[in-house]
Structure formats: structure tokens, C-alpha cells
Amino acid sequence: MKSVGSFFGDWWRLTIPYFRSEERWIALILLAGAIGLTLASVSVNVAFSEWNRRFYDSLQNKNEAAFWTEMIAFGWIAALAIFFGVARGLVSPYLRLRWRRWLTRHYLGHWLDGRGYYRIELARKVDNPDQRIAEDLRLLGFYTMTLLLGFISAVATLVSFLIILWMLSGPLSLAPIGIDITIPGYMVWAALIYAFFGTYFANLVGRRLIPLNFMQQRYEANFRFSLIRVRENAEGIALYRGEPREAEVLDARFTDVFNNTWRVLVTELQLVFYQIGYGQLAIIFPYIVTAPKFFAGAITLGVVMQTAQAFGQVQSALSFFIDNYTNVAELKAVMERLRGLQAAIDDKPTDAIAVKPTTGSADVGTAGVDLALPNGQKLLTDLNLVLPKGTSTLITGTSGSGKSTLFRALAGIWPFGKGEVRVPAGARVLFLPQKAYIPIATLRDAVKYPDVESKASDAEIVDALKAAQLGHLASRLDEEAHWSNTLSGGEQQRLAIARALVFKPDWLFLDEATASLDEANETAVYGVLKERLPATTIVSIGHRPSLKQWHQRQLVLNRKPGETGTLSVVT
């Protein structure tokens, strides 16, 4: 019972926000339309049941006039069935499409807001969040509408045909077997008992599908992610001759997919075997119990046929859970994955490094900042750092001492730590990491990134590209490409420098942002930055001694593995 309550609780929390959103009126109208069309389809089935009785009675009585009358009536019933079916096929999918759009925007916003995507990748709390957003949100709407409308149809069908079946079946006397009992509406009780035991045994067979479907989604996403990794790192793999290793990894990922799919297939086969046997027995059962009355002349052929159809409808409605067990299992797995993603996004550190705009100082600095690794290992404690405006600063230190972590903390994105980073109010700040991010866009937009409102002219962009020694790209501003795959590592870093020249920040932080350049190109790049951005304060992280000439101040981060580091001023 607790599991059922948890299922419906999770389902309610995941589905109700859309119907309370800014789209609630159109959503509720579409939902009401889908439900109304579902009930209309049930009414058509009821009309067909009555037609079934009249039609077979006309055949039994060889009444040709009644036969053709029923043929005309069937045309009207069929037309209504087609209309309601087509209308429902439009309304329900359109509702799912709008719902998916809203959910996608909502989850993407939540995922990106507060850099939830970044925390998830650092902590590795959930697997494949992209797959959960792209696929599980679609499946949530699909299975919800399929099961909800199916359940409403089953309830309406059950109520309608129980009444018909009760009236048709009549009482059953057990006197012939020596029991002085008469059972009213015996076919109703037979259908209820039949469906109860069928549902019970279907649950025993199919409940293993829930964890199997959950793992199936994970293994499929892991396999796709590994394929993407090979594509995105094609050059590195080729240079290392890493194909055998990658083949081994991909084969292992697909082996997980294959083995779990086989387990799902076997379990579903067992369930299908049971469902087919259950359904086939339900076809013949009403004919067996009505045959004695028919051959005794107590009921007509039309009554036999209508009774069989009514029993089939009642049995089908009561078997809703059996027929949809696979869908329920898959919906449960989808909800668990979305709930896990939501929990990971909401799991924000209780302590955080806050970026605080200040008006009393033109300098960037830190106040009481503690830095730690995701595993809790301390990097720096009680860091009170001042980076004076107008004084270029170089931060150095051994590999693993925490330089890049300090860079991320100054950017306000590192979630493991506490304290304040103070930045002058209104200052334009730009951070350039070692691996430049370049969106798949036109070269013009790639240079403007992330300033989407930049008013930089094409002439300014071309001038920046030439200053960054990328003049050969000046004619390709309108070309849209995957620039990270098109440009070399050095060209990508120079494009980031061109981005800085266009952005014109007050503060420019570079984390080994010229590491892919030779010293001559690095010298040229820093010369351009100093010349073109004289009012910009530059803070660099790097190893090369040649960087010292471009900075007035040097800070050294000293830290041994497993220990807390210190930051000392050299010059």
C-alpha cells in the first residue's frame, strides 16, 4: 500500500505543476476535450452493443428489412466512432506536445539556473541528465495520458456494461448441483472474480519489470554517451591508437544493454504469455455459460452475442491493470529518474561562495573564503585576497595545488566552500578557461559569446580576429559550424582572445588560456591585450616564466597533496 501511495504521490508532484502553470487554461481545455472524447467513444461502444443484439436477432429471424435497417444504423455508429477516434488522436497528442514543451523549458531552466548542471557533473550524483530531460519528459506525458485516458475509459466502460451484463445474464440457480441458492446477475460476479485473479497473477509475473526498465534507460544512455565521447575525442583516440580500448569500453556498455534487454524480454514474454492465455479464455467463457439457455430457447442469438460482448467489455475494463502493466512499470521507472534529477538539482550546498557586488572598492577580492574538493578535502582556508584594480596579477603554483579551483571560485561557480568574492558593482568581468567553449553557431556569434546583446559591428569583429592572428577566418563570419572540431587548440584559444577584445571587460581572468600557444604567439596575444585593453585588469594563471613580464604582481599557491594550501605574494 505504501508503494502505491508513493507511486501516485510521485506522479502527482510531477504532473500537476503544468496544470497550475501559465498554460493551465489551454491545458485544462485540452484535457477536458480528451476525456470527453474518451467518454464519447465509450458511448459508441454501448450503442454498438445494442446494435449487436438487434443485428443478430434479425439474422436469426431472417428479417431482411430489419437487417438493412441495422446496416444503415451501423453506418452512423461507425461514422461517430471514426470522428471521435480521429478527434481524440489529435487532442491528446497535442496536449502531450504542449506539456512536453513546458516541462522541457521548466527543467532546462531549473537545470541551468544556479548552475545545477555544473554541480551535477562535479558531484556525479545522477547519470545522463541530458537523457532524462530529452527522453523521460516525453515519456512522462505519453504514459500519463495513455494510462489516464485508458483508466477513464475502463471505468466508464465498466459502469455502462455492468448494467447491461446484469440485465442480460439474469439469475443463476445452483439447484441442479444440489445447492439451493440463486445468484442474481451471475455473469457480473463471474467477470469480477475472473479479473481479480487475473490482476493478482499479472502482478506476480510482471512486477520485475519496474527495476529492469529503470536500468534499461540507464544502460541505453550510457551507451549513447560513450559513442558521443568517441566522436568528440576522435583525434585524441586516433593519436593514441586507442581504438582497441574504446572498442572494449563500447562493447562493455552494449553488453549491459544486451543483457538487461534480454531480461526485460524474458519477463515481458512471461507476461504476454499470461495475458494472451487470459484473454483467449475470456472469449469463450460467456458462450459456455449462455449456451444452455440459448439451446433451451430461453434467449435469442442476439442476446447471446450481446452478452458475450458485454462480458468482454467488462472483463477488458477490469483487466486494465493487466493489459497496461508494462506501461505502468515504464512510467514508474521514468518517474524515478526524473525524481532523481530533480533531487540532484535541488541539492545545493548549505555553504557556498557568494559573489557580492561592492561599491566601496574598485578592487576584486575574497573574504574568509574556504575552498574544498567535492570529497571534502580542504584546499585553502580563510583566504583574504585582494586583486588591486589596474595591477595585473599572475597566479602560479605546482600542478594540483588548486589554481583552477581558485579561478572557479573567483568566477562564483565553485560550489564546494564558503565565503565571499567581492567584485565592484557594475564591473564587466570575463573568465577565459584553458579549454575555450565555442558554441555551434555562426563565427560572428561565436566571437560575441556570451554577450548576446553585443552591438559589436562586423568590422570590430574582423579587427579582433586579425589582432588575435585569426585573420584567415575574417571572411567566414556568416558560416555556422562546430568550431571546436574545426579549429585547432591554439586557434580556439586565440578566438577566445578575440572574444575578450570584443567584450572589453574591466576584469579579465585567464586560466592557462594561452597554454596551447607557443611563446611567440603568447607574447603577441598578451601584447595585443595590453595595447587594445589598457583599462582592463588582467589576472592570469599559468606556469611559463615568460608570463611574468606581462604582470606586475605574482602570487604563488603552495600546497602539498592531501594538505591545505597557502597563497603567498612573491612580488
XYZ file of C-alpha atoms in Angstrom:
571
model
C 0.000 0.000 0.000
C 2.861 2.359 0.813
C 4.383 1.635 -2.606
C 1.092 2.503 -4.343
C 0.848 5.724 -2.327
C 4.418 6.608 -3.224
C 3.701 5.953 -6.914
C 0.686 8.247 -7.000
C 2.445 10.824 -4.833
C 5.392 10.999 -7.230
C 3.044 11.057 -10.221
C 1.009 13.922 -8.750
C 4.100 16.009 -7.926
C 5.482 15.546 -11.433
C 2.273 16.149 -13.401
C 0.265 18.786 -11.503
C 2.655 21.776 -11.995
C 1.778 22.035 -15.693
C -1.926 22.213 -14.961
C -1.256 25.038 -12.499
C 1.109 26.894 -14.807
C 0.526 29.909 -17.055
C -0.763 27.422 -19.668
C -3.317 25.929 -17.293
C -6.432 27.079 -19.162
C -5.498 25.673 -22.545
C -4.125 22.578 -20.778
C -7.370 22.018 -18.861
C -9.473 22.605 -22.004
C -7.431 20.064 -23.942
C -7.562 17.590 -21.043
C -11.337 18.013 -20.751
C -11.613 17.515 -24.514
C -9.538 14.334 -24.394
C -11.637 12.972 -21.505
C -14.901 13.975 -23.236
C -13.872 12.227 -26.452
C -12.888 9.149 -24.444
C -16.329 9.007 -22.817
C -17.940 9.598 -26.215
C -16.059 6.601 -27.568
C -17.436 4.500 -24.707
C -20.979 5.639 -25.568
C -20.371 4.497 -29.144
C -19.372 1.069 -27.781
C -22.625 0.944 -25.803
C -24.581 1.822 -28.942
C -22.721 -0.873 -30.831
C -23.646 -3.397 -28.115
C -27.325 -2.650 -28.602
C -26.874 -2.817 -32.377
C -25.137 -6.180 -31.971
C -28.226 -7.686 -30.323
C -30.654 -6.288 -32.894
C -28.455 -7.316 -35.823
C -28.079 -10.975 -34.788
C -31.778 -11.184 -33.934
C -32.550 -10.016 -37.490
C -30.322 -12.794 -38.813
C -31.905 -15.430 -36.563
C -35.409 -14.302 -37.547
C -34.424 -13.925 -41.235
C -35.906 -10.426 -41.177
C -34.460 -8.782 -44.274
C -35.990 -5.339 -43.635
C -34.575 -5.232 -40.112
C -31.229 -6.427 -41.451
C -30.882 -3.475 -43.871
C -32.133 -1.067 -41.233
C -29.331 -2.224 -38.942
C -26.831 -1.843 -41.773
C -27.770 1.850 -42.039
C -27.606 2.198 -38.255
C -24.155 0.641 -38.296
C -23.001 3.292 -40.792
C -23.971 6.070 -38.373
C -22.325 4.313 -35.428
C -19.158 3.706 -37.447
C -19.064 7.366 -38.563
C -19.281 8.534 -34.964
C -16.579 6.059 -33.928
C -14.269 7.347 -36.666
C -14.946 11.008 -35.780
C -14.354 10.534 -32.061
C -11.269 8.401 -32.693
C -9.680 10.926 -35.059
C -10.523 13.871 -32.791
C -9.033 12.098 -29.801
C -5.971 11.252 -31.902
C -5.471 14.997 -32.385
C -6.400 16.459 -28.987
C -4.450 14.063 -26.757
C -1.145 14.194 -28.714
C -1.391 17.992 -28.964
C -1.803 18.201 -25.194
C 1.227 15.921 -24.746
C 3.254 18.065 -27.150
C 2.469 21.317 -25.320
C 3.058 19.590 -21.989
C 6.439 18.326 -23.109
C 7.403 21.799 -24.318
C 6.511 23.310 -20.932
C 8.260 20.551 -18.991
C 11.363 20.847 -21.147
C 11.560 24.607 -20.638
C 10.891 24.195 -16.919
C 13.516 21.503 -16.390
C 16.074 23.206 -18.622
C 15.605 26.444 -16.716
C 15.902 24.657 -13.374
C 18.910 22.661 -14.616
C 20.731 25.755 -15.870
C 19.629 28.112 -13.085
C 22.144 28.291 -10.293
C 24.430 26.123 -12.433
C 22.712 22.916 -11.391
C 24.169 21.210 -14.466
C 27.668 22.100 -13.240
C 27.124 20.793 -9.694
C 25.691 17.542 -11.051
C 28.738 16.973 -13.264
C 31.138 17.732 -10.415
C 29.379 15.520 -7.891
C 28.290 12.805 -10.377
C 25.109 12.271 -8.375
C 22.934 11.223 -11.300
C 23.732 9.697 -14.653
C 22.841 11.173 -18.028
C 20.737 14.223 -17.079
C 20.509 15.085 -20.783
C 18.733 11.800 -21.488
C 16.323 12.376 -18.611
C 15.364 15.786 -19.984
C 15.198 14.749 -23.634
C 13.544 11.338 -23.308
C 11.979 10.891 -19.869
C 9.967 14.122 -20.084
C 8.452 12.884 -23.347
C 7.640 9.511 -21.825
C 6.097 11.111 -18.732
C 3.415 12.800 -20.852
C 2.957 9.804 -23.131
C 2.434 7.230 -20.388
C 0.402 9.598 -18.213
C -2.108 10.380 -20.961
C -2.205 6.777 -22.179
C -2.886 5.406 -18.712
C -5.179 8.232 -17.556
C -7.441 8.111 -20.599
C -7.292 4.331 -20.585
C -8.351 4.246 -16.937
C -11.221 6.691 -17.506
C -12.348 4.623 -20.476
C -12.125 1.460 -18.388
C -14.228 2.936 -15.553
C -16.877 4.306 -17.938
C -16.962 1.012 -19.823
C -17.216 -0.948 -16.589
C -20.173 1.063 -15.291
C -22.002 1.025 -18.651
C -21.571 -2.653 -19.434
C -22.007 -3.913 -15.888
C -25.576 -2.629 -16.075
C -26.087 -4.262 -19.473
C -24.480 -7.517 -18.340
C -26.539 -7.562 -15.133
C -29.775 -7.223 -17.085
C -28.776 -9.780 -19.723
C -27.331 -12.515 -17.547
C -30.247 -12.833 -15.149
C -30.204 -15.176 -12.146
C -28.357 -18.487 -11.942
C -29.838 -21.290 -9.883
C -27.454 -23.768 -8.317
C -30.274 -26.245 -7.630
C -29.083 -28.652 -10.388
C -25.937 -29.281 -8.354
C -27.812 -29.651 -5.076
C -27.345 -26.117 -3.708
C -30.494 -24.109 -3.011
C -29.009 -20.743 -3.974
C -29.823 -18.346 -6.793
C -27.146 -15.881 -7.884
C -28.563 -12.683 -9.451
C -26.552 -11.215 -12.348
C -24.170 -14.143 -12.193
C -22.162 -13.037 -15.237
C -21.211 -9.826 -13.406
C -19.805 -11.796 -10.477
C -18.010 -14.158 -12.837
C -16.342 -11.243 -14.607
C -15.298 -9.628 -11.292
C -13.772 -12.831 -9.920
C -12.067 -13.592 -13.247
C -10.465 -10.140 -13.443
C -9.445 -10.111 -9.753
C -7.421 -13.283 -10.005
C -6.060 -12.245 -13.385
C -4.757 -8.940 -11.976
C -3.249 -10.642 -8.946
C -1.270 -13.133 -11.003
C -0.242 -10.484 -13.556
C 1.343 -8.503 -10.722
C 3.282 -11.572 -9.595
C 4.596 -12.084 -13.120
C 5.273 -8.506 -14.192
C 6.476 -6.591 -11.130
C 10.104 -7.364 -12.014
C 9.738 -5.024 -14.998
C 9.934 -1.847 -12.883
C 13.611 -2.115 -11.837
C 14.523 -3.663 -15.191
C 13.068 -0.721 -17.135
C 14.833 1.733 -14.839
C 18.181 0.096 -15.546
C 17.381 -0.159 -19.266
C 17.127 3.625 -19.534
C 20.460 3.986 -17.737
C 22.319 1.432 -19.853
C 20.970 2.867 -23.121
C 22.028 6.382 -22.100
C 25.475 5.185 -21.003
C 25.990 3.502 -24.375
C 24.931 6.642 -26.294
C 27.191 8.793 -24.114
C 30.189 6.540 -24.804
C 29.545 6.794 -28.545
C 29.398 10.583 -28.280
C 32.666 10.579 -26.313
C 34.388 8.730 -29.144
C 33.047 11.182 -31.697
C 34.042 14.263 -29.694
C 37.527 12.936 -28.898
C 38.228 11.334 -32.257
C 41.631 12.949 -32.757
C 42.971 12.074 -29.319
C 41.846 8.466 -29.647
C 43.383 8.221 -33.102
C 46.710 9.688 -31.955
C 46.880 7.298 -29.009
C 45.840 4.362 -31.205
C 43.134 3.853 -28.607
C 40.639 2.055 -30.834
C 41.003 -1.349 -29.110
C 40.420 0.218 -25.710
C 37.426 2.210 -26.941
C 36.022 -0.902 -28.627
C 36.340 -2.715 -25.317
C 34.518 0.062 -23.457
C 31.763 0.307 -26.071
C 31.341 -3.455 -26.098
C 31.044 -3.459 -22.302
C 28.415 -0.701 -22.451
C 26.436 -2.544 -25.095
C 26.763 -5.812 -23.188
C 24.923 -4.115 -20.317
C 22.235 -3.044 -22.801
C 22.020 -6.527 -24.323
C 21.870 -8.426 -21.023
C 19.267 -6.138 -19.467
C 17.200 -6.089 -22.664
C 17.214 -9.882 -22.643
C 15.983 -9.897 -19.038
C 13.247 -7.404 -19.968
C 12.324 -9.534 -22.990
C 12.064 -12.735 -20.951
C 9.941 -11.036 -18.288
C 7.693 -9.393 -20.886
C 7.359 -12.724 -22.692
C 6.159 -14.349 -19.496
C 3.671 -11.527 -19.009
C 2.490 -11.680 -22.641
C 2.072 -15.457 -22.378
C -0.144 -14.933 -19.364
C -2.061 -12.018 -20.953
C -2.804 -13.939 -24.157
C -3.997 -17.017 -22.280
C -6.096 -14.824 -20.015
C -7.630 -13.014 -22.998
C -8.336 -16.162 -25.016
C -10.152 -17.829 -22.147
C -12.272 -14.683 -21.717
C -13.512 -15.026 -25.328
C -15.061 -18.466 -24.930
C -16.243 -18.195 -21.315
C -19.517 -16.213 -21.925
C -20.585 -18.577 -24.716
C -20.159 -21.560 -22.412
C -22.363 -20.099 -19.686
C -25.078 -18.788 -22.068
C -25.237 -21.869 -24.319
C -27.659 -23.879 -22.092
C -30.236 -21.043 -22.096
C -29.876 -20.496 -25.848
C -30.367 -24.151 -26.742
C -33.293 -24.319 -24.343
C -34.884 -21.427 -26.275
C -34.838 -19.088 -23.271
C -32.732 -16.418 -25.042
C -32.149 -15.366 -28.629
C -28.916 -15.380 -30.619
C -28.814 -11.582 -30.334
C -28.879 -11.836 -26.534
C -26.074 -14.408 -26.634
C -23.928 -12.137 -28.804
C -24.671 -9.024 -26.743
C -23.962 -10.920 -23.538
C -20.612 -12.122 -24.919
C -19.708 -8.608 -25.991
C -20.795 -7.080 -22.667
C -18.791 -9.695 -20.770
C -15.787 -8.943 -22.962
C -16.116 -5.211 -22.298
C -16.471 -5.706 -18.523
C -13.600 -8.181 -18.440
C -11.448 -5.816 -20.513
C -12.230 -2.876 -18.236
C -11.458 -4.891 -15.129
C -8.249 -6.118 -16.789
C -6.946 -2.605 -17.380
C -4.075 -3.150 -14.943
C -3.102 -6.457 -16.583
C -3.109 -5.016 -20.103
C -1.124 -1.926 -19.064
C 1.298 -3.445 -16.590
C 4.268 -2.786 -18.885
C 3.258 0.869 -19.294
C 2.864 1.272 -15.539
C 6.294 -0.266 -14.972
C 7.900 2.047 -17.525
C 6.123 5.108 -16.084
C 7.403 4.153 -12.630
C 10.970 3.968 -13.962
C 10.582 7.329 -15.743
C 9.304 8.994 -12.573
C 12.167 7.606 -10.501
C 14.685 9.022 -12.972
C 13.022 12.450 -13.071
C 12.707 12.490 -9.293
C 16.420 11.680 -9.031
C 17.292 14.509 -11.425
C 15.082 16.952 -9.516
C 16.669 15.953 -6.201
C 20.185 16.361 -7.618
C 19.396 19.841 -8.948
C 17.798 20.879 -5.653
C 20.699 19.504 -3.604
C 22.583 22.757 -3.182
C 25.449 23.031 -0.687
C 24.466 24.602 2.618
C 27.677 26.662 2.473
C 28.509 28.470 -0.712
C 30.898 31.057 -2.052
C 28.832 34.148 -2.796
C 29.764 36.807 -5.319
C 28.944 40.150 -3.710
C 28.919 43.420 -5.701
C 30.634 46.208 -3.757
C 30.524 49.981 -4.133
C 33.234 50.977 -1.700
C 36.187 49.491 -3.576
C 37.354 49.172 -7.176
C 39.330 46.010 -6.346
C 38.344 42.355 -6.644
C 38.946 40.315 -3.512
C 37.907 37.462 -1.267
C 36.796 37.496 2.343
C 37.059 34.393 4.528
C 36.949 32.023 1.582
C 37.371 28.308 2.246
C 37.902 26.038 -0.757
C 37.407 22.278 -0.795
C 37.259 19.404 -3.257
C 33.957 17.564 -3.908
C 35.144 14.863 -1.469
C 35.519 17.447 1.320
C 39.333 17.739 1.185
C 40.366 21.304 2.113
C 42.351 23.297 -0.446
C 42.505 26.769 1.101
C 41.114 28.175 4.336
C 40.267 31.716 5.363
C 41.566 33.234 2.145
C 41.520 37.025 2.202
C 42.861 38.052 -1.170
C 42.987 41.492 -2.760
C 43.489 41.895 -6.509
C 44.047 45.646 -6.984
C 42.399 47.457 -9.851
C 44.947 48.313 -12.537
C 47.558 45.830 -11.261
C 47.982 42.770 -13.447
C 48.488 39.652 -11.337
C 49.976 36.258 -12.161
C 48.991 33.247 -10.015
C 51.346 30.276 -10.185
C 51.800 27.011 -8.327
C 52.502 23.356 -8.823
C 50.029 21.159 -10.658
C 47.186 20.101 -8.368
C 47.725 22.964 -5.936
C 44.234 24.359 -6.612
C 44.886 27.212 -9.076
C 41.974 26.351 -11.361
C 39.718 25.805 -8.347
C 40.600 29.309 -7.141
C 39.822 30.565 -10.656
C 36.380 28.917 -10.485
C 35.791 30.328 -7.006
C 36.574 33.853 -8.227
C 34.074 33.242 -11.042
C 31.474 32.246 -8.436
C 30.819 28.799 -9.877
C 32.670 26.521 -7.431
C 30.032 25.032 -5.105
C 32.315 23.467 -2.504
C 33.357 26.065 0.017
C 32.175 29.229 1.731
C 32.960 32.897 1.988
C 32.606 35.921 -0.262
C 34.091 37.080 -3.529
C 33.804 40.852 -3.797
C 33.521 42.418 -7.247
C 32.969 46.121 -7.978
C 29.302 46.782 -8.752
C 28.632 47.088 -12.456
C 32.059 45.769 -13.492
C 32.276 43.787 -16.726
C 34.111 40.552 -15.897
C 35.204 37.839 -18.328
C 36.743 34.458 -17.456
C 38.665 32.516 -20.116
C 39.364 28.860 -19.179
C 42.127 26.765 -20.719
C 39.652 24.952 -22.974
C 37.609 27.619 -24.686
C 33.910 26.940 -25.079
C 32.724 27.769 -28.589
C 29.018 27.304 -29.361
C 27.793 25.697 -32.559
C 26.832 28.957 -34.255
C 27.991 31.442 -36.840
C 31.537 32.663 -36.335
C 30.107 36.110 -35.612
C 28.017 34.780 -32.711
C 30.889 32.590 -31.510
C 33.085 35.676 -31.113
C 30.319 37.670 -29.411
C 29.543 34.852 -26.964
C 28.369 35.185 -24.194
C 27.294 38.802 -24.763
C 24.125 38.052 -26.756
C 23.225 41.761 -26.729
C 26.590 42.863 -28.083
C 26.382 45.723 -30.555
C 29.817 44.962 -31.991
C 29.920 45.566 -35.730
C 31.343 43.120 -38.242
C 34.281 45.494 -38.707
C 35.082 45.291 -34.978
C 34.827 41.501 -35.013
C 37.092 41.211 -38.051
C 39.581 43.600 -36.427
C 39.556 41.471 -33.240
C 40.124 38.277 -35.255
C 43.053 39.847 -37.070
C 44.540 41.089 -33.786
C 44.252 37.538 -32.417
C 46.052 36.227 -35.535
C 42.881 34.707 -36.965
C 42.609 36.962 -39.980
C 42.159 33.954 -42.252
C 38.718 33.458 -40.685
C 37.534 37.012 -41.349
C 35.521 36.017 -44.446
C 33.592 33.288 -42.581
C 31.514 35.395 -40.158
C 28.226 34.039 -41.561
C 29.364 30.420 -41.544
C 27.750 28.197 -38.932
C 29.963 25.311 -37.854
C 31.079 23.101 -34.997
C 34.110 25.323 -34.420
C 35.521 23.161 -31.628
C 36.019 20.410 -34.221
C 37.105 22.786 -36.991
C 39.746 24.880 -35.221
C 42.962 23.692 -33.607
C 43.506 24.083 -29.874
C 45.634 27.181 -30.423
C 43.065 28.709 -32.780
C 40.326 28.107 -30.237
C 42.336 29.915 -27.568
C 43.030 32.815 -29.943
C 39.313 33.005 -30.769
C 38.679 33.393 -27.022
C 41.194 36.263 -27.012
C 39.275 37.878 -29.896
C 36.147 37.435 -27.790
C 37.812 39.375 -24.967
C 38.812 42.175 -27.362
C 35.185 42.495 -28.472
C 33.763 42.171 -24.958
C 36.152 44.818 -23.484
C 35.931 43.649 -19.862
C 37.002 45.675 -16.847
C 38.468 42.492 -15.388
C 39.901 39.637 -17.464
C 40.775 36.334 -15.786
C 42.766 33.785 -17.814
C 43.271 30.213 -16.574
C 46.152 28.993 -18.768
C 44.163 30.482 -21.633
C 47.301 30.617 -23.829
C 48.731 27.215 -22.894
C 48.231 25.855 -26.439
C 50.229 28.706 -27.971
C 53.963 28.837 -28.443
C 55.813 31.582 -26.592
C 55.962 33.849 -29.639
C 52.199 33.686 -30.158
C 51.607 34.011 -26.437
C 53.754 37.143 -26.386
C 51.811 38.544 -29.318
C 48.479 37.794 -27.624
C 49.425 39.470 -24.337
C 50.851 42.408 -26.270
C 47.518 42.838 -28.049
C 45.579 42.594 -24.758
C 47.778 45.253 -23.162
C 47.543 47.500 -26.204
C 43.831 47.116 -27.011
C 42.532 46.868 -23.430
C 44.596 49.377 -21.439
C 41.851 49.852 -18.830
C 41.385 46.106 -18.259
C 42.889 44.487 -15.178
C 44.346 41.107 -16.137
C 44.627 38.179 -13.714
C 46.388 35.128 -15.186
C 47.001 31.595 -14.022
C 49.927 29.910 -15.693
C 53.230 28.060 -15.457
C 55.516 29.663 -18.024
C 58.199 32.039 -16.718
C 57.613 34.169 -19.832
C 54.256 35.285 -18.397
C 55.937 37.273 -15.624
C 56.877 40.110 -17.980
C 53.195 40.908 -18.532
C 52.257 41.103 -14.872
C 53.175 43.497 -12.104
C 52.463 41.100 -9.266
C 52.897 37.375 -8.689
C 51.096 35.114 -6.228
C 52.255 31.556 -5.567
C 49.874 28.848 -4.382
C 51.748 26.349 -2.194
C 50.051 23.053 -1.419
C 51.204 19.501 -0.974
C 48.888 16.567 -1.848
C 46.425 15.901 0.970
C 47.221 19.166 2.764
C 45.676 22.625 2.950
C 47.468 25.179 0.798
C 48.625 28.759 1.318
C 48.853 31.729 -1.025
C 51.952 33.900 -0.819
C 52.908 37.155 -2.538
C 56.205 37.000 -4.422
C 56.315 40.486 -5.952
